[in-house]
Structure formats: C-alpha cells, structure tokens
mmCIF file of C-alpha atoms and ligand atoms in Angstrom:
data_model
loop_
_atom_site.group_PDB
_atom_site.id
_atom_site.type_symbol
_atom_site.label_atom_id
_atom_site.label_comp_id
_atom_site.label_asym_id
_atom_site.label_seq_id
_atom_site.Cartn_x
_atom_site.Cartn_y
_atom_site.Cartn_z
ATOM 1 C CA MET A 1 1.097 -17.594 -9.600
ATOM 2 C CA MET A 2 2.476 -18.943 -12.931
ATOM 3 C CA GLN A 3 5.555 -16.772 -12.423
ATOM 4 C CA ASP A 4 5.799 -18.238 -9.214
ATOM 5 C CA LEU A 5 5.096 -22.033 -10.225
ATOM 6 C CA PHE A 6 8.155 -21.443 -13.022
ATOM 7 C CA ASN A 7 10.074 -19.426 -10.824
ATOM 8 C CA GLN A 8 10.611 -16.543 -13.239
ATOM 9 C CA SER A 9 11.647 -13.276 -12.520
ATOM 10 C CA PRO A 10 8.630 -10.916 -12.229
ATOM 11 C CA GLN A 11 7.837 -8.647 -14.927
ATOM 12 C CA TRP A 12 8.342 -4.974 -14.266
ATOM 13 C CA MET A 13 6.336 -2.708 -16.455
ATOM 14 C CA GLU A 14 8.141 0.772 -17.144
ATOM 15 C CA ILE A 15 6.194 3.612 -16.619
ATOM 16 C CA ASP A 16 7.179 7.793 -17.627
ATOM 17 C CA ASP A 17 9.548 8.134 -14.671
ATOM 18 C CA GLY A 18 8.404 5.028 -12.685
ATOM 19 C CA LEU A 19 8.602 1.389 -12.312
ATOM 20 C CA LEU A 20 5.926 -1.010 -11.503
ATOM 21 C CA LEU A 21 5.094 -4.620 -11.130
ATOM 22 C CA TRP A 22 1.652 -5.639 -11.014
ATOM 23 C CA GLN A 23 0.715 -9.684 -10.006
ATOM 24 C CA PRO A 24 -2.943 -10.029 -10.093
ATOM 25 C CA GLY A 25 -4.074 -12.417 -8.124
ATOM 26 C CA TYR A 26 -0.650 -12.923 -6.729
ATOM 27 C CA ILE A 27 -2.516 -14.280 -3.631
ATOM 28 C CA PRO A 28 -4.698 -17.068 -4.975
ATOM 29 C CA ALA A 29 -8.521 -16.390 -4.042
ATOM 30 C CA LYS A 30 -9.033 -18.878 -1.498
ATOM 31 C CA GLU A 31 -5.823 -18.136 0.341
ATOM 32 C CA ALA A 32 -6.869 -14.277 0.091
ATOM 33 C CA ASP A 33 -10.213 -14.977 1.552
ATOM 34 C CA VAL A 34 -8.541 -16.839 4.886
ATOM 35 C CA ILE A 35 -6.052 -13.290 5.354
ATOM 36 C CA PHE A 36 -8.665 -10.825 4.880
ATOM 37 C CA GLU A 37 -10.756 -12.462 7.904
ATOM 38 C CA THR A 38 -7.923 -13.000 10.020
ATOM 39 C CA LEU A 39 -6.397 -9.491 9.260
ATOM 40 C CA PHE A 40 -10.171 -8.162 9.797
ATOM 41 C CA ASN A 41 -10.518 -9.350 12.821
ATOM 42 C CA THR A 42 -7.439 -9.434 14.654
ATOM 43 C CA LEU A 43 -5.836 -6.335 13.716
ATOM 44 C CA ASN A 44 -5.743 -2.987 15.792
ATOM 45 C CA TRP A 45 -7.949 -1.145 13.898
ATOM 46 C CA GLN A 46 -7.882 2.523 14.078
ATOM 47 C CA GLN A 47 -9.360 5.703 12.866
ATOM 48 C CA LEU A 48 -6.749 8.388 13.196
ATOM 49 C CA PRO A 49 -6.831 12.138 13.563
ATOM 50 C CA VAL A 50 -4.462 14.020 11.395
ATOM 51 C CA TRP A 51 -3.825 17.719 10.813
ATOM 52 C CA MET A 52 -5.009 18.755 7.288
ATOM 53 C CA PHE A 53 -4.741 22.967 6.492
ATOM 54 C CA GLY A 54 -4.481 23.372 10.305
ATOM 55 C CA LYS A 55 -7.417 21.462 11.403
ATOM 56 C CA GLN A 56 -7.706 18.044 13.076
ATOM 57 C CA VAL A 57 -9.787 15.717 11.020
ATOM 58 C CA ASN A 58 -10.311 11.819 11.032
ATOM 59 C CA GLN A 59 -9.006 9.983 8.443
ATOM 60 C CA PRO A 60 -11.333 8.804 6.037
ATOM 61 C CA ARG A 61 -10.288 5.000 6.751
ATOM 62 C CA LEU A 62 -9.201 2.716 9.426
ATOM 63 C CA MET A 63 -5.331 1.760 9.812
ATOM 64 C CA ASP A 64 -2.737 -0.046 11.417
ATOM 65 C CA TRP A 65 0.979 -0.194 11.557
ATOM 66 C CA TYR A 66 3.406 -2.503 12.512
ATOM 67 C CA GLY A 67 7.646 -1.834 11.833
ATOM 68 C CA ASP A 68 10.989 -2.145 13.011
ATOM 69 C CA GLU A 69 11.890 1.570 12.964
ATOM 70 C CA PRO A 70 9.153 4.379 13.724
ATOM 71 C CA TYR A 71 7.761 6.103 10.638
ATOM 72 C CA CYS A 72 6.487 9.674 10.375
ATOM 73 C CA TYR A 73 3.285 9.355 8.455
ATOM 74 C CA THR A 74 0.818 12.261 7.060
ATOM 75 C CA GLY A 75 1.736 14.144 10.472
ATOM 76 C CA LEU A 76 1.293 10.918 12.615
ATOM 77 C CA GLU A 77 4.301 9.608 14.692
ATOM 78 C CA LEU A 78 3.973 5.371 14.791
ATOM 79 C CA SER A 79 6.596 4.102 16.851
ATOM 80 C CA ALA A 80 8.081 0.849 16.393
ATOM 81 C CA LYS A 81 6.405 -2.447 16.934
ATOM 82 C CA PRO A 82 6.736 -6.244 16.149
ATOM 83 C CA ILE A 83 5.461 -7.449 12.929
ATOM 84 C CA PRO A 84 2.722 -10.124 13.716
ATOM 85 C CA SER A 85 3.141 -13.414 12.134
ATOM 86 C CA SER A 86 0.170 -13.311 9.823
ATOM 87 C CA LEU A 87 1.535 -10.201 8.294
ATOM 88 C CA ALA A 88 5.357 -11.321 8.083
ATOM 89 C CA GLU A 89 4.524 -14.638 6.059
ATOM 90 C CA LEU A 90 3.053 -11.953 3.481
ATOM 91 C CA LYS A 91 6.164 -9.324 4.174
ATOM 92 C CA MET A 92 8.290 -12.262 2.938
ATOM 93 C CA ARG A 93 6.248 -13.079 -0.203
ATOM 94 C CA CYS A 94 6.522 -9.293 -1.359
ATOM 95 C CA GLU A 95 9.938 -9.834 -0.956
ATOM 96 C CA ASN A 96 10.821 -13.015 -2.561
ATOM 97 C CA VAL A 97 8.954 -11.839 -5.772
ATOM 98 C CA SER A 98 9.881 -7.912 -5.988
ATOM 99 C CA GLY A 99 13.600 -9.120 -4.722
ATOM 100 C CA PHE A 100 13.252 -5.633 -2.133
ATOM 101 C CA ARG A 101 13.184 -5.575 1.704
ATOM 102 C CA PHE A 102 10.970 -4.720 3.692
ATOM 103 C CA ASN A 103 10.979 -3.899 7.670
ATOM 104 C CA SER A 104 7.249 -2.447 7.925
ATOM 105 C CA VAL A 105 3.925 -2.353 6.847
ATOM 106 C CA LEU A 106 1.053 -0.095 7.136
ATOM 107 C CA ALA A 107 -2.678 -1.498 6.959
ATOM 108 C CA ASN A 108 -5.560 0.333 5.978
ATOM 109 C CA LEU A 109 -9.108 -1.025 6.072
ATOM 110 C CA TYR A 110 -11.423 0.940 3.408
ATOM 111 C CA ARG A 111 -15.017 -0.068 5.205
ATOM 112 C CA THR A 112 -17.041 1.309 2.465
ATOM 113 C CA GLY A 113 -16.563 3.321 -0.959
ATOM 114 C CA GLU A 114 -16.808 5.978 1.116
ATOM 115 C CA ASP A 115 -13.490 5.196 2.850
ATOM 116 C CA TYR A 116 -10.488 6.441 0.668
ATOM 117 C CA MET A 117 -7.175 8.097 0.228
ATOM 118 C CA GLY A 118 -6.568 11.246 -1.360
ATOM 119 C CA TRP A 119 -3.448 12.401 -3.673
ATOM 120 C CA HIS A 120 -0.387 11.566 -1.827
ATOM 121 C CA LYS A 121 3.319 10.196 -2.495
ATOM 122 C CA ASP A 122 4.838 7.880 -0.171
ATOM 123 C CA ASN A 123 8.275 9.806 0.007
ATOM 124 C CA GLU A 124 8.790 10.582 3.644
ATOM 125 C CA ALA A 125 12.656 10.881 4.235
ATOM 126 C CA GLU A 126 12.740 7.931 6.258
ATOM 127 C CA LEU A 127 11.404 6.059 2.782
ATOM 128 C CA GLY A 128 15.180 6.897 1.478
ATOM 129 C CA GLU A 129 15.955 7.972 -2.338
ATOM 130 C CA GLN A 130 14.300 5.621 -4.277
ATOM 131 C CA PRO A 131 11.278 4.139 -2.053
ATOM 132 C CA VAL A 132 9.686 0.938 -2.689
ATOM 133 C CA VAL A 133 6.310 -0.125 -1.723
ATOM 134 C CA ALA A 134 4.558 -3.058 -2.167
ATOM 135 C CA SER A 135 0.774 -2.589 -1.772
ATOM 136 C CA LEU A 136 -1.242 -6.146 -1.230
ATOM 137 C CA SER A 137 -5.255 -5.789 -1.715
ATOM 138 C CA LEU A 138 -8.227 -8.075 -0.447
ATOM 139 C CA GLY A 139 -11.297 -7.440 -0.009
ATOM 140 C CA ALA A 140 -13.419 -4.955 -2.477
ATOM 141 C CA THR A 141 -12.033 -4.347 -5.990
ATOM 142 C CA ARG A 142 -11.252 -0.802 -5.891
ATOM 143 C CA LYS A 143 -9.806 2.036 -8.602
ATOM 144 C CA PHE A 144 -6.065 2.904 -7.785
ATOM 145 C CA SER A 145 -5.147 5.890 -9.860
ATOM 146 C CA PHE A 146 -1.463 7.500 -10.306
ATOM 147 C CA LYS A 147 -1.148 11.292 -12.021
ATOM 148 C CA HIS A 148 2.400 12.570 -13.105
ATOM 149 C CA ASP A 149 3.249 15.622 -11.321
ATOM 150 C CA ILE A 150 4.453 17.385 -14.790
ATOM 151 C CA THR A 151 2.387 15.936 -17.600
ATOM 152 C CA GLY A 152 -0.562 15.148 -15.848
ATOM 153 C CA LYS A 153 -0.899 11.869 -17.182
ATOM 154 C CA LYS A 154 -3.203 9.467 -15.342
ATOM 155 C CA ILE A 155 -3.090 5.582 -15.248
ATOM 156 C CA ASP A 156 -5.836 3.941 -13.615
ATOM 157 C CA PHE A 157 -5.466 0.281 -12.043
ATOM 158 C CA SER A 158 -8.365 -2.229 -10.649
ATOM 159 C CA LEU A 159 -7.136 -3.482 -7.787
ATOM 160 C CA SER A 160 -8.985 -6.524 -6.723
ATOM 161 C CA HIS A 161 -8.729 -9.579 -4.158
ATOM 162 C CA GLY A 162 -5.364 -10.934 -3.996
ATOM 163 C CA ASP A 163 -3.553 -8.219 -6.121
ATOM 164 C CA LEU A 164 0.055 -7.101 -5.902
ATOM 165 C CA LEU A 165 1.348 -3.684 -7.220
ATOM 166 C CA VAL A 166 4.796 -2.779 -6.204
ATOM 167 C CA MET A 167 6.010 0.927 -6.641
ATOM 168 C CA ALA A 168 9.512 1.169 -7.416
ATOM 169 C CA GLY A 169 12.157 3.192 -9.233
ATOM 170 C CA LYS A 170 11.252 7.120 -9.493
ATOM 171 C CA THR A 171 7.964 6.347 -8.950
ATOM 172 C CA GLN A 172 7.125 8.546 -6.005
ATOM 173 C CA GLN A 173 9.360 11.606 -7.517
ATOM 174 C CA TYR A 174 7.284 12.002 -10.061
ATOM 175 C CA TRP A 175 3.686 10.283 -9.299
ATOM 176 C CA LYS A 176 0.979 10.710 -7.109
ATOM 177 C CA HIS A 177 -1.381 8.062 -6.156
ATOM 178 C CA ALA A 178 -4.873 8.278 -4.872
ATOM 179 C CA LEU A 179 -7.770 5.659 -3.816
ATOM 180 C CA PRO A 180 -10.983 7.632 -5.130
ATOM 181 C CA LYS A 181 -14.132 7.726 -3.135
ATOM 182 C CA THR A 182 -17.047 5.509 -4.789
ATOM 183 C CA LYS A 183 -20.506 5.081 -4.382
ATOM 184 C CA ARG A 184 -20.587 1.844 -6.086
ATOM 185 C CA VAL A 185 -18.598 -0.241 -3.636
ATOM 186 C CA HIS A 186 -20.341 -1.348 -0.424
ATOM 187 C CA SER A 187 -17.746 -4.132 1.099
ATOM 188 C CA PRO A 188 -14.586 -3.495 2.906
ATOM 189 C CA ARG A 189 -11.379 -3.753 1.204
ATOM 190 C CA ILE A 190 -7.550 -3.917 2.963
ATOM 191 C CA ASN A 191 -4.869 -2.995 1.999
ATOM 192 C CA LEU A 192 -1.120 -3.442 3.020
ATOM 193 C CA THR A 193 1.292 -1.402 1.909
ATOM 194 C CA PHE A 194 5.021 -2.894 3.017
ATOM 195 C CA ARG A 195 7.791 -0.427 3.083
ATOM 196 C CA ASN A 196 11.607 -0.112 4.151
ATOM 197 C CA ILE A 197 11.823 2.520 6.815
ATOM 198 C CA LYS A 198 15.759 3.472 6.950
ATOM 199 C CA GLY A 199 16.709 3.459 10.760
ATOM 200 C CA LYS A 200 18.631 6.561 12.237
ATOM 201 C CA VAL A 201 22.090 7.046 10.495
ATOM 202 C CA ASP A 202 23.920 8.728 13.387
HETATM 203 O O1 AKG B 301 -5.121 1.438 -0.507
HETATM 204 C C1 AKG B 301 -4.164 1.387 -1.239
HETATM 205 O O2 AKG B 301 -4.132 0.775 -2.113
HETATM 206 C C2 AKG B 301 -3.331 2.625 -0.990
HETATM 207 C C3 AKG B 301 -2.923 2.851 -0.003
HETATM 208 C C4 AKG B 301 -1.515 3.955 -0.020
HETATM 209 O O3 AKG B 301 -1.227 4.654 -0.965
HETATM 210 C C5 AKG B 301 -0.518 4.327 1.525
HETATM 211 O O4 AKG B 301 -0.663 3.455 2.466
HETATM 212 O O5 AKG B 301 0.203 5.243 1.322
HETATM 213 MN MN1 MN B 302 0.727 5.547 -0.841
#
C-alpha cells in the first residue's frame, strides 16, 4: 500500500530462474472483506470434473472463470465470457501494480483446508512464452509452495487476506506451484488468478 501512496515502482523479487512480485496486504483488510463477501455470494462457483490418470474426478475446490478468449485448463475447455465489474476493477489494479495486461481471471474457492491445488505450472500454450499470472488472495491464510524442477529447491509463501503475488519471467518454465491441503484451516479462501490468454493467431 505504501508503494501505491508514494507511486514507487514495485519491488520484483528474483528467484533462481524466475521472477516474483509479492505485495502483502495489497488490498486493505476492510476492503478485502467486502470483496470477499461479494465474490463469495455472486460468482458462479462450480465443482468441475477433470480427467486424471484416465479417470474423471471432481476438482478438490470450486471455480469460476471469465475471459475475453477461451482457455483450455487442466483439460477443461473454458469458453470466453465477459469479466464482471467486480473483477474488472481488481484486474485493473493488478495491471497497474505489475505493469502487465490481463484479459481473463480464473477464480478458485477453497471451502476449507481440505480443498487444495496440486503441483502444476500455469504454462498452457495460450499463455505464451513467459506467462505472467497475478494471484490475489482473500479470506483464510494458506501456504503456497514453489518447487524448482531441477534443483528441487522449495520456496513457501503464507498468502493472506488481500495479498498479491505475481509470477513472471521464467517462473512457469522452471517452477511448479501448489496450494497444499491442511487440517488447520476451517474457513474459506478465494484466489483470483489474472492471466493473459493470447487469441488464436491465424
Ligand atoms: O490458489 C492459489 O493460490 C493458486 C491457484 C493456482 O495456482 C491456479 O489457479 O492456477
Ligand atoms: Mn497455478
């Protein structure tokens, strides 16, 4: 928040083969409370099935999606649909602080610590060469982990209400990330990931 006030450029953090921007408390708590309530009550949360090891299973979380372009994510074909105003404003703020443009948002709702996201990369072809993903966290604090493909190095973040974490550079090429299960969390968390889907180039 201080960086906004003084209009300084944000502090990007270099990691081995990657680039992160972490802004804890980027959305002030009171405002984040209102955003959480609005999104919790108004988004079209669905538990979607995905194919895993030849079997159809329900994702261990709920999700919703909006974007200017279709997106093929974990085998799901998400069709284009306009970004609602509640998310468009947040998208603009993520663009302003990161200096990157986004045209879509994938929203995840983790109902309790039992909901999670396994190790993966956000590296679908539609995201281009060096995908930039801005992740905004609301609600319960959860651990978010990175693991380097070659060295096995791990970096853990504790993502709390209002925190922004932008992944850029080669992060999606060399690092997997995950939101592990935990028995310690009993309240919901919403995560918004803003992405830039490249349209079909004919
Ligand atoms: O919930 C999170 O913090 C991460 C979500 C994520 O990695 C994704 O949507 O691809
Ligand atoms: Mn991801």
